Every structure is written in structure tokens, then in C-alpha cells.
CSV table of C-alpha atoms in Angstrom, one decimal:
chain,number,residue,atom,x,y,z
A,1,MET,CA,98.8,153.7,90.8
A,2,ILE,CA,101.6,151.4,89.8
A,3,ARG,CA,101.2,147.6,89.9
A,4,GLY,CA,104.0,146.4,87.9
A,5,VAL,CA,107.6,147.3,87.4
A,6,VAL,CA,109.8,146.6,84.3
A,7,LEU,CA,113.4,146.9,84.8
A,8,ASP,CA,116.3,147.2,82.4
A,9,LEU,CA,119.5,145.3,83.7
A,10,ALA,CA,122.8,146.4,82.3
A,11,GLY,CA,123.7,149.8,83.6
A,12,VAL,CA,120.6,149.6,86.0
A,13,VAL,CA,121.1,146.4,88.2
A,14,TYR,CA,124.7,145.5,87.2
A,15,GLU,CA,127.8,146.7,85.3
A,16,GLY,CA,130.4,144.4,83.9
A,17,ASP,CA,131.0,141.6,86.5
A,18,HIS,CA,129.3,143.3,89.7
A,19,VAL,CA,126.1,144.4,90.9
A,20,LEU,CA,125.8,148.0,91.3
A,21,PRO,CA,125.6,149.3,95.0
A,22,GLY,CA,122.0,149.0,96.6
A,23,ALA,CA,120.4,147.1,93.6
A,24,LEU,CA,119.7,143.8,95.2
A,25,GLU,CA,118.2,145.4,98.2
A,26,ALA,CA,116.1,147.8,95.8
A,27,ILE,CA,114.7,144.7,94.0
A,28,ALA,CA,114.0,142.9,97.3
A,29,GLU,CA,112.1,146.0,98.3
A,30,LEU,CA,109.8,145.9,95.2
A,31,ARG,CA,109.3,142.1,95.9
A,32,GLU,CA,108.5,142.6,99.5
A,33,ALA,CA,105.9,145.4,98.4
A,34,GLY,CA,104.0,142.8,96.3
A,35,LEU,CA,105.1,144.5,93.0
A,36,PRO,CA,105.7,142.0,90.0
A,37,ILE,CA,108.9,142.3,88.2
A,38,ARG,CA,110.0,141.8,84.7
A,39,PHE,CA,113.5,142.2,83.7
A,40,VAL,CA,114.1,143.3,79.9
A,41,THR,CA,117.4,143.5,78.3
A,42,ASN,CA,118.7,144.5,75.0
A,43,THR,CA,121.9,142.4,75.5
A,44,THR,CA,122.5,140.0,72.6
A,45,THR,CA,125.8,138.8,73.2
A,46,LYS,CA,124.6,135.8,75.3
A,47,THR,CA,121.7,133.4,75.2
A,48,LYS,CA,118.7,133.7,77.7
A,49,GLN,CA,120.1,130.7,79.7
A,50,MET,CA,123.7,132.3,79.8
A,51,LEU,CA,122.1,135.5,81.1
A,52,LEU,CA,119.9,133.8,83.6
A,53,ALA,CA,122.8,131.9,85.2
A,54,ARG,CA,124.9,134.9,85.3
A,55,LEU,CA,122.3,137.2,87.0
A,56,ASN,CA,121.5,134.5,89.4
A,57,ALA,CA,125.0,134.1,90.4
A,58,PHE,CA,124.9,137.8,91.1
A,59,GLY,CA,122.1,136.9,93.7
A,60,LEU,CA,119.1,138.1,91.8
A,61,ASP,CA,117.2,134.8,92.3
A,62,MET,CA,115.5,135.6,89.0
A,63,THR,CA,113.0,133.0,87.2
A,64,ASP,CA,113.0,132.1,83.5
A,65,ASP,CA,109.7,133.7,83.1
A,66,GLU,CA,110.7,137.0,84.7
A,67,LEU,CA,113.6,137.7,82.0
A,68,PHE,CA,112.7,138.9,78.4
A,69,THR,CA,115.4,139.1,75.8
A,70,PRO,CA,115.3,140.0,72.0
A,71,GLY,CA,116.9,136.4,71.0
A,72,GLN,CA,113.6,135.0,72.6
A,73,ALA,CA,111.4,137.5,70.7
A,74,ALA,CA,113.4,136.4,67.5
A,75,LEU,CA,112.9,132.7,68.1
A,76,GLN,CA,109.0,133.5,68.4
A,77,TRP,CA,108.8,135.6,65.4
A,78,LEU,CA,110.8,132.8,63.3
A,79,THR,CA,108.3,130.4,64.7
A,80,ASP,CA,105.2,132.5,63.9
A,81,HIS,CA,106.3,133.2,60.5
A,82,ASP,CA,107.8,129.8,59.8
A,83,ALA,CA,111.2,131.1,58.9
A,84,SER,CA,114.8,130.2,59.4
A,85,PRO,CA,117.6,132.7,60.3
A,86,VAL,CA,120.6,134.0,58.4
A,87,LEU,CA,122.5,135.2,61.5
A,88,LEU,CA,124.6,138.3,61.9
A,89,VAL,CA,125.0,137.9,65.8
A,90,HIS,CA,127.6,137.4,68.3
A,91,PRO,CA,129.0,133.9,68.4
A,92,ASN,CA,127.8,133.1,71.8
A,93,LEU,CA,124.2,133.6,70.5
A,94,GLU,CA,124.3,131.4,67.7
A,95,GLU,CA,123.4,128.4,69.8
A,96,GLU,CA,120.0,129.9,70.6
A,97,PHE,CA,119.1,129.5,66.9
A,98,ALA,CA,120.9,126.1,66.5
A,99,ASP,CA,117.7,123.9,66.5
A,100,ILE,CA,115.7,125.7,63.9
A,101,PRO,CA,115.2,123.7,60.9
A,102,VAL,CA,116.0,125.1,57.5
A,103,ARG,CA,112.6,126.4,56.0
A,104,GLY,CA,111.7,128.1,52.7
A,105,THR,CA,111.3,131.4,54.2
A,106,ARG,CA,114.4,133.3,55.5
A,107,ALA,CA,115.0,136.3,57.9
A,108,VAL,CA,118.3,137.9,58.5
A,109,VAL,CA,118.9,138.5,62.4
A,110,VAL,CA,121.1,141.2,63.5
A,111,GLY,CA,122.4,141.6,66.9
A,112,ASP,CA,125.5,143.0,68.6
A,113,ALA,CA,127.9,140.9,66.5
A,114,GLY,CA,131.0,142.6,68.0
A,115,ASP,CA,134.0,141.6,66.0
A,116,ALA,CA,131.9,139.5,63.6
A,117,PHE,CA,130.6,142.7,62.0
A,118,THR,CA,133.1,142.3,59.3
A,119,TYR,CA,132.5,143.4,55.6
A,120,ALA,CA,132.0,139.9,54.4
A,121,ASN,CA,129.4,139.2,57.1
A,122,MET,CA,127.6,142.5,56.4
A,123,ASN,CA,127.8,141.8,52.8
A,124,ARG,CA,126.3,138.3,53.2
A,125,ALA,CA,123.5,139.8,55.3
A,126,PHE,CA,122.8,142.4,52.7
A,127,ARG,CA,122.7,139.9,49.8
A,128,ALA,CA,120.2,137.7,51.7
A,129,LEU,CA,117.9,141.0,52.3
A,130,ILE,CA,118.0,141.9,48.7
A,131,ASP,CA,117.2,138.2,47.7
A,132,GLY,CA,113.8,138.7,49.6
A,133,ALA,CA,114.7,137.8,53.2
A,134,SER,CA,113.0,139.5,56.1
A,135,PHE,CA,115.0,141.8,58.3
A,136,LEU,CA,115.0,141.5,62.0
A,137,ALA,CA,117.0,143.6,64.3
A,138,LEU,CA,117.4,142.3,67.9
A,139,ALA,CA,118.0,145.8,69.1
A,140,LYS,CA,118.9,149.2,67.5
A,141,ASN,CA,120.7,150.9,70.4
A,142,ARG,CA,123.0,153.7,69.5
A,143,VAL,CA,125.7,152.8,72.2
A,144,PHE,CA,126.4,150.5,75.0
A,145,GLN,CA,128.5,150.8,78.2
A,146,GLY,CA,131.3,148.2,78.0
A,147,ASP,CA,132.9,146.3,80.8
A,148,ASP,CA,135.6,149.0,80.8
A,149,GLY,CA,133.1,151.7,82.0
A,150,GLN,CA,133.4,153.5,78.5
A,151,LEU,CA,130.7,153.9,75.9
A,152,SER,CA,131.0,151.7,72.8
A,153,LEU,CA,129.3,151.4,69.3
A,154,ASP,CA,126.2,149.4,69.6
A,155,ALA,CA,124.4,147.3,66.9
A,156,GLY,CA,122.3,150.3,65.8
A,157,ALA,CA,124.9,151.7,63.5
A,158,PHE,CA,125.2,148.3,61.6
A,159,VAL,CA,121.4,147.9,61.2
A,160,THR,CA,121.2,151.4,60.0
A,161,ALA,CA,124.0,150.6,57.4
A,162,LEU,CA,122.0,147.5,56.1
A,163,GLU,CA,118.6,149.5,56.1
A,164,TYR,CA,120.5,152.4,54.0
A,165,SER,CA,121.9,149.7,51.5
A,166,CYS,CA,118.9,147.5,51.1
A,167,GLY,CA,116.3,150.1,51.4
A,168,GLU,CA,114.1,148.3,54.0
A,169,ASP,CA,113.6,149.1,57.6
A,170,ALA,CA,114.3,146.4,60.0
A,171,ILE,CA,111.7,144.9,62.4
A,172,VAL,CA,113.0,145.8,65.9
A,173,LEU,CA,112.3,143.2,68.3
A,174,GLY,CA,113.9,144.4,71.6
A,175,LYS,CA,113.4,147.9,73.3
A,176,PRO,CA,111.8,150.0,72.1
A,177,SER,CA,109.6,147.9,70.3
A,178,PRO,CA,106.0,148.1,71.8
A,179,ASP,CA,105.5,144.3,71.3
A,180,PHE,CA,108.5,143.7,73.6
A,181,PHE,CA,107.2,145.6,76.3
A,182,ASP,CA,103.7,144.3,75.8
A,183,ALA,CA,104.8,140.7,76.3
A,184,ALA,CA,106.6,141.6,79.5
A,185,LEU,CA,103.3,143.5,80.7
A,186,GLU,CA,101.0,140.6,79.6
A,187,SER,CA,103.1,137.9,81.5
A,188,MET,CA,102.3,139.8,84.8
A,189,ASP,CA,98.9,140.8,84.0
A,190,CYS,CA,99.5,144.4,84.2
A,191,ALA,CA,97.9,147.1,82.2
A,192,PRO,CA,100.5,149.7,80.5
A,193,GLU,CA,98.8,152.5,82.4
A,194,GLU,CA,99.7,150.6,85.7
A,195,ALA,CA,103.3,150.2,84.9
A,196,VAL,CA,106.7,151.7,85.3
A,197,MET,CA,109.7,151.3,83.3
A,198,VAL,CA,113.2,151.8,84.8
A,199,GLY,CA,116.1,152.3,82.5
A,200,ASP,CA,119.5,154.0,82.0
A,201,ASP,CA,118.9,154.6,78.1
A,202,ALA,CA,116.7,157.9,77.9
A,203,GLU,CA,116.0,156.7,74.2
A,204,SER,CA,115.3,153.0,74.0
A,205,ASP,CA,114.1,152.4,77.7
A,206,VAL,CA,112.3,155.6,78.8
A,207,ALA,CA,110.9,157.3,75.5
A,208,GLY,CA,110.5,153.8,74.3
A,209,ALA,CA,108.4,152.8,77.3
A,210,LEU,CA,106.2,156.0,77.1
A,211,LYS,CA,105.7,155.6,73.4
A,212,ALA,CA,104.7,152.1,74.0
A,213,GLY,CA,101.8,153.3,76.3
A,214,LEU,CA,103.3,152.7,79.8
A,215,SER,CA,102.4,155.8,82.1
A,216,ASN,CA,105.6,155.9,83.9
A,217,ALA,CA,109.3,155.6,83.2
A,218,VAL,CA,112.2,156.6,85.3
A,219,LEU,CA,115.6,157.4,84.0
A,220,VAL,CA,118.5,156.4,86.3
A,221,ARG,CA,121.9,158.3,86.5
A,222,THR,CA,123.9,155.2,86.2
A,223,GLY,CA,125.2,153.0,83.3
A,224,LYS,CA,125.3,154.8,79.9
A,225,TYR,CA,123.4,157.8,81.5
A,226,ARG,CA,125.2,161.0,80.7
A,227,ASP,CA,124.4,164.5,81.8
A,228,GLY,CA,121.5,165.9,80.0
A,229,ASP,CA,120.0,162.7,78.7
A,230,GLU,CA,116.6,163.5,80.1
A,231,ASP,CA,116.3,166.6,77.8
A,232,ARG,CA,117.4,164.8,74.7
A,233,PHE,CA,114.5,162.6,73.8
A,234,ASP,CA,110.7,163.0,73.5
A,235,PRO,CA,108.7,162.0,75.6
A,236,PRO,CA,110.9,162.9,78.6
A,237,PRO,CA,110.9,160.7,81.7
A,238,THR,CA,108.4,160.9,84.2
A,239,ALA,CA,111.1,161.0,86.9
A,240,VAL,CA,114.8,161.1,87.1
A,241,ALA,CA,116.5,159.0,89.9
A,242,ASN,CA,120.3,158.8,91.1
A,243,ASP,CA,120.1,154.9,90.9
A,244,LEU,CA,117.8,151.9,91.2
A,245,ALA,CA,117.4,152.3,95.1
A,246,ASP,CA,116.3,155.9,94.5
A,247,ALA,CA,113.9,154.8,91.6
A,248,VAL,CA,112.4,152.3,93.8
A,249,ALA,CA,111.6,154.7,96.6
A,250,TRP,CA,109.9,156.8,94.1
A,251,ILE,CA,108.0,153.7,92.7
A,252,VAL,CA,106.9,152.6,96.2
A,253,ARG,CA,105.6,156.1,96.9
A,254,HIS,CA,103.2,155.9,93.9
A,255,SER,CA,102.2,152.3,94.1
């Protein structure tokens, strides 16, 4: 039986500057059914507060403790390990790390830096890594769907390039990290076997959630979904839905 719902955002709830049709009503249906919701995103071009303000402007009425971001996870990791960041992130995200003091231990933090993925910035991160800094990837997605509706190269390619050159695997903090899913589930006191993930990314959202121990994961045919994605990664989705409203109908039947 499903007792908690984990929802991806971009491509599932909204695209670009608009909410997807039926998404707000579907979320309201989950709340009316008494199912707690946590929203998890690998978006790293905005701070958590920027995202929260944007999503609430869409009408989501989301609270701070319902939203989980890789930037938030990175701040916790840096605190737990008494480390200061060497940032290779989008300029919008830099302010999220502005108050961290300089410490003896360093960690390279890589997010979706966009146009800041220059040779100079990549080489600066590489030199910090071979000098002993820890390696944190906010996410390692292959692609994302841009505001133009087209797929674009995501941070995963740049993380992989640094891994290749420095000979060290990054610690991935966002999806599909089991710790990321666990934090969301723990916050709503929901066991993995009683949870469901809904996402448009068959690899990070769906297979990632199932590998992290969630019993159910629904792939929606919106956002970055492309024909045949349900068969490209293992484990496959528990169910495939046309959109969030269709996914919620499936969840309510199984709750």
C-alpha cells in the first residue's frame, strides 16, 4: 500500500514558465487523499528559495520542508565534513554557498553551470581535485529539457569528464542518490516499501528510486520522456502514465 509520494518537478509538474495541464489538480487530489508529498528536483540553476518562490507563483502552495534540492544536500554535506566549496555551478546558485567560511578541507561542487562550463573553470576544478579536494556532483543527469522544449546537454557529461581526468568518482548528491531519496522519505515518516516516485527520467527518477529501495516508480510520458525510455534502463518502471494526472489516478488506486 502506498503511503507517501515523491514527485519530480521539471517535466512532471511544470515545463519552462508554465504548469503542465492537470498538474495542480492532480497534486490537490493527492493532498485530499491524505497522502504526504515531497518534491525532489535535480535543478541546480536556482537556489532552493528561488525555486520555492517560482513554484508557489505557479500555484503549488509548497512549503520549504516539502522541497528537496541537491544544493540543500551539498550544504549539509559540507557542514557534516567541515569543508568549504570550490564551486563549478550556475552563477544563480553561488549565493546559496556564500555564507560558508573558508575551511582547511575543500570539496569541488559541480552543478549545471551552463555557460560557466569553460575550459578555465573545468581546469580550476580539476586542479583542486588532484590537489586533494573531495568531489561532489549535485546531479549527473545526461540531458535536460530546456525552456525551448528541446533536450540539452546536462551536467553529467562534465562530471564524467572530470572523473576521467582526475581518476576519482564523484559523490552524487541529487537523484539517483539513495541518500537523497531517503532524506525525502524520512521527512514524511514513510518507509521505502510504502512510497512511490513519479518522474519523467527513466534513469535517475525511476530506476534510481527503485534501486534506492522504493517499491514503486511511475514514469510519465511528459518532459524529457522519449519513446521507448521505459525499456532502456533497469529496473523498469512499475507503471507508465501519460501525465501526472494519470499517474495520480494509479497511485490513488494503490493507496
